[in-house]
Structure formats: C-alpha cells, structure tokens
Amino acid sequence: MVGKLLAETSDDLPCKLELIDVIQRLGVEYHFEKEIKASLKYIHDKYKHQNGKDNDDLRIVALRFRLLRQEGYNVPCDVFRKFIDNEGNFVASLENNVEGLLNLYEAAHFATNEDEVLDKAIEFCSSHLRASLLNKMANVSLSKRVNEALIMNMPIRKTLTRLGARKFIAVYEKDETRSEMVLNFAKLDFNIVQKMHQRELSDATSWDVNATLEDSPPYIQMCYRSLIQTYIEIEDEMEKTGESYLVHYAIKDVCVFILFEQKTSSVDCYMKQYGMSKEEACAELQRQVKNAWKDMNQECLEPRPVPMPILMRVFNLGRVIHLLYSDDDCYANPIKSKEWIEMVLVEPLNI
C-alpha cells in the first residue's frame, strides 16, 4: 500500500518530495529504491524548467535540493540566490519561516567546498531556529525536528539510518499530517529489522565459533575468527591484572562500553604538537572536520569514482564518529551510547 501511495503521487508536486522524505527518514526507503530513484530522476530532469510558485517556496526548494544531492545529483546551490538580498545576506522575510529555515539548514549540510552560500545558510538558520525554540512553537512535531537537528546537532546528513529512523518515528507520530498507514508500516518494519539484528548479535556473541559460522560465507568467517582471536588475546592480557572478567562485558555490551586505560585525545595531541591552547586546538579540529564533511559530500556526487553503497560505508563511519564525539566523549562515557543501542537493538516499538 505504501508503494501504491508513492506511485500515485504526482512527480512534480511538493507532496511527492515530502512523501519521499518521510519514507527515507522512517528508514523504509530500501523497499522502494526503484520508485524513489525514478521519481527523483524525473524531478531532476524537469526542475530547471519549472518557474512556478514552488520555486519561490524556500521549504520546497531546499527539500528538493537536499533529496537530489542525497541521490547524487550535482545540483547547483544557485537555487537559493533568490532568497538573498543585494548585500549577500538571506532576506529578513525568511526569519519566521520555521519550516523553510529547517529545510534550508538540513540542505546546507550537503554542501561541498564550492558552496559558500550554504555556509551562510547554516549561520542564518541556526540563529533564527534557536529563536523559534525559545518562543515555544505550537507545532510539537516541528519543534522536535528543530531540536534534533540544531540543539542535538544531528542533522539528517550526519545521522545513522536506524537510529535516525527510531527517533523520527516518535516525531512523526506527533505530526498532524501523518499517514497512519505509512507510520504503522515503518513501525512494523523497524521491529522486524531489530529482531534480525538481535539474532545476528546473538550469533556474534556466542565464544562456539564453528556452529556460528557453519552457514556463513568465507569472508564473514575470516572476520569473525579474527575478532574472536582478538578477544582471546585481550583476555590473556587482562588475566595478568586479574581483570579478565571485563572481556565478557565488552562482548555482551556491543564492544563500546569498556575502556581498559586512559586515552590521549586528538585535542591533547594537537595542543602538544602545535603549541596551541585547548580552545585554539578545538577550533582548528572543528574546521578540519567541517571541511572533511564537505569533501565526503563531493565524493558522493556524480560522477562518482565508486558505487554509492561503497561510499556510504565510509560515510557511515563519519556518522558514528559524529554521534560519539560531537557533544561529548560518548565512547569514554557510554551513558548516552547505551541509550542509543537500547533504542535501536533492544526496545521494540509499540504498534
């Protein structure tokens, strides 16, 4: 039924973009890859020739830009020039357009090194979106989306798919325009995928290697045996200090909750190497991270050197690092990461 809804929605209307966005953010886009690709190709091929009211709606222009760039289309950021005044600033009339500002903010995270206007967009949107939160928006769903993207520093581009889907389902439930059919489908799909991941984790954490690997392909067997050997070596080392029992908890808790010694941070290293203060080192590293995201965005645009599925493996590593370190060191202090893992891998959704 969701596929039928997607097929029956006209390609050149805002509701098509919004439906694709919802399907992707709910984490069920993999069921409709062909339909979504066909729709976005149609929109990409046609949008340059559209001069209607949709091109004057920041919400739609930004959403279309983001979805097309996300698909790999190298669409220019010139589409935002109409929202900029003669002095190079975004026009003041946008300040209270929260939906438009949020969509522009999300779109700006798909910037490459050539998209200076999108750097200005992030600054402009951040300022006015923060003000909108202080004014306590009546739209609960919109308020939660703004908070997640801005305050929690988790824009769509930097969000892990399954965790993002889990959070967005809770937000979409509060949306007055939601489709109950799409929402229930997403919940059911999330629970099914969660069960699959639970079975995989159960296999991965069971110390009977031959039984676990019996039906696995050779490359999986190689990786798994290497992982088990690593744990054996760690356990041998920990036994010398009488703490070998910690290895059991490391395996049980998905390998992210145990640190066996104090680690030196990248900030510490940078301060020592370049004689910087902590504030200077943090600012410089943040600048490098910002540029690295832009480089990765560029590599994901056509023409791509390798297929997108391969690129996304690397991109998701960046998302993991952002998740763990953007606000706090959630590797060394795993309270937050434990909550995320419970959301994705432990707690099912009520349907």
Coordinates of C-alpha atoms in Angstrom, one line a residue:
M1 CA 0.0 0.0 0.0
V2 CA 2.9 2.4 0.7
G3 CA 4.3 1.6 -2.7
K4 CA 1.0 2.3 -4.3
L5 CA 0.7 5.6 -2.5
L6 CA 4.2 6.6 -3.7
A7 CA 3.3 5.6 -7.3
E8 CA 0.0 7.5 -7.3
T9 CA 1.5 10.8 -6.0
S10 CA 2.3 13.2 -8.9
D11 CA 6.1 13.6 -9.5
D12 CA 6.1 17.4 -9.9
L13 CA 4.2 18.2 -6.7
P14 CA 5.6 19.1 -3.3
C15 CA 3.7 16.2 -1.7
K16 CA 5.9 13.8 -3.8
L17 CA 9.0 15.3 -2.3
E18 CA 7.5 15.3 1.2
L19 CA 6.4 11.6 0.8
I20 CA 9.9 10.6 -0.3
D21 CA 11.4 12.5 2.6
V22 CA 9.2 10.8 5.1
I23 CA 9.8 7.3 3.7
Q24 CA 13.5 7.8 3.8
R25 CA 13.6 9.3 7.3
L26 CA 11.4 6.4 8.6
G27 CA 14.0 4.0 7.4
V28 CA 11.9 2.1 4.9
E29 CA 13.3 3.5 1.7
Y30 CA 15.1 0.3 0.8
H31 CA 11.7 -1.2 0.0
F32 CA 11.1 1.4 -2.7
E33 CA 14.5 2.2 -4.2
K34 CA 13.5 1.8 -7.8
E35 CA 10.4 4.0 -7.4
I36 CA 12.3 6.7 -5.5
K37 CA 15.1 6.8 -8.0
A38 CA 12.7 7.1 -10.9
S39 CA 10.8 9.9 -9.2
L40 CA 13.9 11.9 -8.3
K41 CA 15.3 11.4 -11.8
Y42 CA 12.1 12.9 -13.2
I43 CA 12.2 15.8 -10.8
H44 CA 15.9 16.4 -11.5
D45 CA 15.4 16.4 -15.3
K46 CA 12.4 18.8 -15.0
Y47 CA 13.1 21.2 -12.2
K48 CA 15.4 23.6 -14.1
H49 CA 12.4 24.4 -16.4
Q50 CA 10.0 25.0 -13.6
N51 CA 9.2 28.6 -12.9
G52 CA 6.0 28.2 -10.8
K53 CA 5.3 29.1 -7.2
D54 CA 7.2 26.1 -5.9
N55 CA 10.5 27.7 -6.9
D56 CA 9.6 30.7 -4.6
D57 CA 8.9 28.4 -1.6
L58 CA 12.0 28.0 0.4
R59 CA 10.7 24.9 2.1
I60 CA 10.2 23.1 -1.3
V61 CA 13.3 24.5 -2.9
A62 CA 15.5 23.3 0.0
L63 CA 13.8 19.9 0.3
R64 CA 14.2 19.3 -3.4
F65 CA 17.9 20.4 -3.3
R66 CA 18.6 18.0 -0.4
L67 CA 16.8 15.0 -1.8
L68 CA 18.5 15.4 -5.2
R69 CA 22.0 15.9 -3.7
Q70 CA 21.4 12.9 -1.4
E71 CA 20.7 10.9 -4.5
G72 CA 24.0 12.0 -6.0
Y73 CA 22.8 14.7 -8.4
N74 CA 25.2 17.6 -8.6
V75 CA 22.5 20.3 -8.5
P76 CA 23.9 23.9 -8.0
C77 CA 23.2 25.9 -4.9
D78 CA 22.3 28.9 -7.2
V79 CA 18.6 27.9 -6.5
F80 CA 19.0 29.8 -3.2
R81 CA 20.2 33.0 -4.7
K82 CA 16.6 34.3 -5.0
F83 CA 16.4 34.3 -1.2
I84 CA 19.5 36.5 -0.9
D85 CA 19.5 40.3 -1.0
N86 CA 21.9 42.6 -2.8
E87 CA 24.3 42.6 0.1
G88 CA 24.7 38.9 0.1
N89 CA 22.5 38.1 3.1
F90 CA 19.4 36.0 3.4
V91 CA 16.3 38.2 3.2
A92 CA 14.7 39.1 6.5
S93 CA 11.3 37.9 5.4
L94 CA 12.5 34.3 6.0
E95 CA 13.2 34.8 9.7
N96 CA 9.8 33.5 10.8
N97 CA 9.5 30.7 8.2
V98 CA 10.5 27.9 10.5
E99 CA 9.7 25.0 8.1
G100 CA 11.7 26.8 5.4
L101 CA 14.6 27.6 7.7
L102 CA 14.8 24.0 8.9
N103 CA 14.7 22.6 5.4
L104 CA 17.4 25.1 4.3
Y105 CA 19.5 24.1 7.4
E106 CA 19.2 20.4 6.5
A107 CA 20.1 21.1 2.9
A108 CA 23.1 23.2 3.8
H109 CA 24.8 20.1 5.3
F110 CA 25.1 18.7 1.8
A111 CA 27.5 21.5 0.9
T112 CA 30.8 21.0 -0.9
N113 CA 33.8 23.3 -0.7
E114 CA 32.4 25.4 -3.6
D115 CA 29.1 26.1 -1.8
E116 CA 29.9 29.2 0.2
V117 CA 26.3 30.3 0.3
L118 CA 25.4 27.2 2.3
D119 CA 27.9 28.2 5.0
K120 CA 25.9 31.5 5.3
A121 CA 22.7 29.4 5.3
I122 CA 23.8 27.4 8.4
E123 CA 24.6 30.6 10.3
F124 CA 21.4 32.3 9.3
C125 CA 19.2 29.4 10.0
S126 CA 20.9 28.5 13.3
S127 CA 20.3 31.9 14.7
H128 CA 16.6 32.1 13.8
L129 CA 15.8 28.5 14.6
R130 CA 17.2 28.9 18.1
A131 CA 14.9 31.9 18.5
S132 CA 11.9 29.9 17.3
L133 CA 12.6 27.3 20.0
L134 CA 12.8 30.0 22.7
N135 CA 9.4 31.2 21.5
K136 CA 8.0 27.7 22.1
M137 CA 6.4 26.6 18.8
A138 CA 2.9 25.3 18.9
N139 CA 3.8 22.6 16.3
V140 CA 5.2 19.8 18.5
S141 CA 6.5 17.7 15.6
L142 CA 8.3 20.7 14.0
S143 CA 9.7 21.7 17.4
K144 CA 11.2 18.2 17.9
R145 CA 12.7 18.2 14.4
V146 CA 14.4 21.6 15.0
N147 CA 15.7 20.4 18.4
E148 CA 17.1 17.2 17.0
A149 CA 18.8 18.9 14.0
L150 CA 20.1 22.0 15.8
I151 CA 20.4 21.6 19.6
M152 CA 21.3 17.9 19.5
N153 CA 23.5 18.6 16.5
M154 CA 22.0 15.7 14.5
P155 CA 21.1 17.0 11.0
I156 CA 19.9 14.3 8.6
R157 CA 23.2 14.1 6.7
K158 CA 25.1 13.2 9.9
T159 CA 22.5 10.8 11.4
L160 CA 22.9 7.0 11.3
T161 CA 19.9 5.5 9.4
R162 CA 18.5 3.1 12.0
L163 CA 18.9 5.5 15.0
G164 CA 17.5 8.3 12.9
A165 CA 14.5 6.2 11.9
R166 CA 13.8 5.3 15.5
K167 CA 13.8 8.9 16.6
F168 CA 11.9 10.2 13.6
I169 CA 9.1 7.6 14.1
A170 CA 8.5 9.2 17.5
V171 CA 8.4 12.6 15.9
Y172 CA 6.2 11.6 13.0
E173 CA 3.7 10.2 15.5
K174 CA 3.1 13.8 16.6
D175 CA 2.7 15.1 13.1
E176 CA -0.9 16.1 12.4
T177 CA -0.5 15.4 8.7
R178 CA 1.0 11.9 9.2
S179 CA -0.2 8.9 7.3
E180 CA -1.2 6.2 9.7
M181 CA -0.6 3.6 7.0
V182 CA 3.0 4.8 6.4
L183 CA 3.6 5.1 10.2
N184 CA 2.4 1.6 11.0
F185 CA 4.4 0.1 8.1
A186 CA 7.6 1.9 9.4
K187 CA 7.0 0.6 13.0
L188 CA 6.4 -3.0 11.8
D189 CA 9.5 -2.8 9.6
F190 CA 11.6 -1.4 12.4
N191 CA 10.7 -4.2 14.7
I192 CA 11.4 -6.9 12.1
V193 CA 14.8 -5.4 11.3
Q194 CA 15.5 -5.1 15.1
K195 CA 14.8 -8.8 15.5
M196 CA 17.1 -9.7 12.7
H197 CA 19.9 -7.6 14.3
Q198 CA 19.3 -9.2 17.6
R199 CA 19.7 -12.7 16.1
E200 CA 23.0 -11.5 14.4
L201 CA 24.3 -10.1 17.7
S202 CA 23.3 -13.3 19.5
D203 CA 25.4 -15.3 17.0
A204 CA 28.3 -12.9 17.2
T205 CA 28.5 -13.0 21.0
S206 CA 28.2 -16.8 21.4
W207 CA 32.6 -17.7 22.4
D208 CA 31.1 -21.7 19.7
V209 CA 32.8 -20.4 16.5
N210 CA 32.2 -23.5 14.3
A211 CA 28.4 -23.6 14.9
T212 CA 28.0 -19.9 14.4
L213 CA 30.0 -19.8 11.2
E214 CA 28.6 -23.0 9.6
D215 CA 26.5 -21.4 7.0
S216 CA 28.4 -18.1 6.7
P217 CA 30.4 -17.0 3.6
P218 CA 34.2 -17.3 3.8
Y219 CA 34.8 -13.5 4.2
I220 CA 32.5 -13.5 7.2
Q221 CA 34.3 -16.5 8.7
M222 CA 37.6 -14.7 8.3
C223 CA 36.4 -11.5 10.0
Y224 CA 34.7 -13.4 12.8
R225 CA 37.6 -15.7 13.6
S226 CA 39.9 -12.6 13.7
L227 CA 37.5 -10.9 16.1
I228 CA 37.4 -14.0 18.4
Q229 CA 41.2 -14.2 18.3
T230 CA 41.4 -10.5 19.3
Y231 CA 39.2 -11.2 22.3
I232 CA 41.3 -14.2 23.3
E233 CA 44.5 -12.0 23.2
I234 CA 42.8 -9.3 25.3
E235 CA 41.6 -11.8 27.8
D236 CA 45.1 -13.2 28.2
E237 CA 46.5 -9.7 28.8
M238 CA 43.7 -8.8 31.3
E239 CA 44.3 -12.0 33.2
K240 CA 47.6 -10.7 34.3
T241 CA 45.9 -7.9 36.3
G242 CA 43.0 -10.1 37.4
E243 CA 40.5 -8.3 35.3
S244 CA 39.9 -10.8 32.5
Y245 CA 36.2 -10.9 33.5
L246 CA 35.8 -7.5 31.8
V247 CA 36.1 -9.1 28.4
H248 CA 32.8 -10.8 28.9
Y249 CA 31.1 -7.5 29.4
A250 CA 32.9 -6.0 26.5
I251 CA 31.4 -8.6 24.2
K252 CA 28.0 -8.5 25.8
D253 CA 27.6 -4.8 25.5
V254 CA 28.5 -4.5 21.8
C255 CA 32.1 -3.5 22.3
V256 CA 31.6 0.2 23.1
F257 CA 31.3 0.3 26.9
I258 CA 34.7 -0.8 28.1
L259 CA 38.0 1.3 28.2
F260 CA 41.0 -0.5 29.7
E261 CA 43.2 2.5 30.1
Q262 CA 43.2 6.3 29.9
K263 CA 43.4 7.5 26.3
T264 CA 45.0 10.7 25.0
S265 CA 42.6 12.7 22.9
S266 CA 43.2 14.3 19.5
V267 CA 42.9 17.7 21.1
D268 CA 45.7 16.9 23.5
C269 CA 47.9 15.7 20.7
Y270 CA 47.2 18.8 18.6
M271 CA 47.9 21.1 21.5
K272 CA 51.2 19.5 22.2
Q273 CA 52.3 19.3 18.5
Y274 CA 51.5 22.9 17.6
G275 CA 51.7 24.7 21.0
M276 CA 48.1 25.7 20.9
S277 CA 45.6 26.3 23.7
K278 CA 42.7 23.9 24.1
E279 CA 40.3 26.5 22.6
E280 CA 42.6 27.0 19.5
A281 CA 43.1 23.3 19.0
C282 CA 39.3 22.6 19.2
A283 CA 38.6 25.4 16.7
E284 CA 41.1 24.1 14.3
L285 CA 40.0 20.5 14.5
Q286 CA 36.4 21.6 14.1
R287 CA 37.4 23.4 10.9
Q288 CA 39.1 20.3 9.6
V289 CA 36.1 18.2 10.4
K290 CA 33.8 20.7 8.6
N291 CA 35.9 20.5 5.5
A292 CA 36.1 16.7 5.7
W293 CA 32.3 16.5 5.6
K294 CA 32.3 18.7 2.5
D295 CA 34.9 16.5 0.9
M296 CA 32.8 13.5 1.5
N297 CA 29.7 15.2 0.1
Q298 CA 31.6 16.0 -3.0
E299 CA 32.7 12.4 -3.4
C300 CA 29.1 11.3 -3.2
L301 CA 28.0 13.4 -6.2
E302 CA 28.0 12.3 -9.8
P303 CA 30.3 11.3 -11.5
R304 CA 31.3 9.1 -8.6
P305 CA 34.5 7.1 -8.5
V306 CA 32.9 4.1 -6.9
P307 CA 29.3 3.0 -6.4
M308 CA 27.3 4.8 -3.7
P309 CA 26.8 1.7 -1.5
I310 CA 30.6 1.5 -1.0
L311 CA 30.9 5.2 -0.4
M312 CA 28.2 5.1 2.2
R313 CA 30.2 2.5 4.2
V314 CA 32.8 5.2 4.7
F315 CA 30.3 7.9 5.2
N316 CA 28.6 5.9 8.0
L317 CA 32.0 5.7 9.8
G318 CA 31.9 9.5 9.8
R319 CA 28.4 9.4 11.2
V320 CA 29.4 7.1 14.0
I321 CA 32.3 9.4 15.0
H322 CA 30.0 12.4 14.9
L323 CA 27.5 10.6 17.1
L324 CA 30.1 9.6 19.6
Y325 CA 32.1 12.8 19.8
S326 CA 30.0 15.8 18.6
D327 CA 28.6 16.7 22.0
D328 CA 30.6 14.7 24.5
D329 CA 33.0 11.7 24.6
C330 CA 30.4 9.0 24.5
Y331 CA 33.0 6.3 24.0
A332 CA 34.7 7.0 27.3
N333 CA 31.4 8.0 29.0
P334 CA 28.9 5.5 27.5
I335 CA 25.7 6.5 29.2
K336 CA 24.3 8.1 26.0
S337 CA 25.6 5.4 23.7
K338 CA 24.0 2.8 25.9
E339 CA 20.7 4.6 25.5
W340 CA 21.1 4.7 21.7
I341 CA 21.9 1.0 21.5
E342 CA 18.8 0.2 23.6
M343 CA 16.6 2.3 21.3
V344 CA 17.9 0.5 18.1
L345 CA 18.7 -3.0 19.3
V346 CA 16.7 -3.7 22.4
E347 CA 13.4 -1.8 22.8
P348 CA 10.7 -2.7 20.2
L349 CA 8.1 -0.1 19.1
N350 CA 4.5 -0.3 20.2
I351 CA 2.2 -0.8 17.2

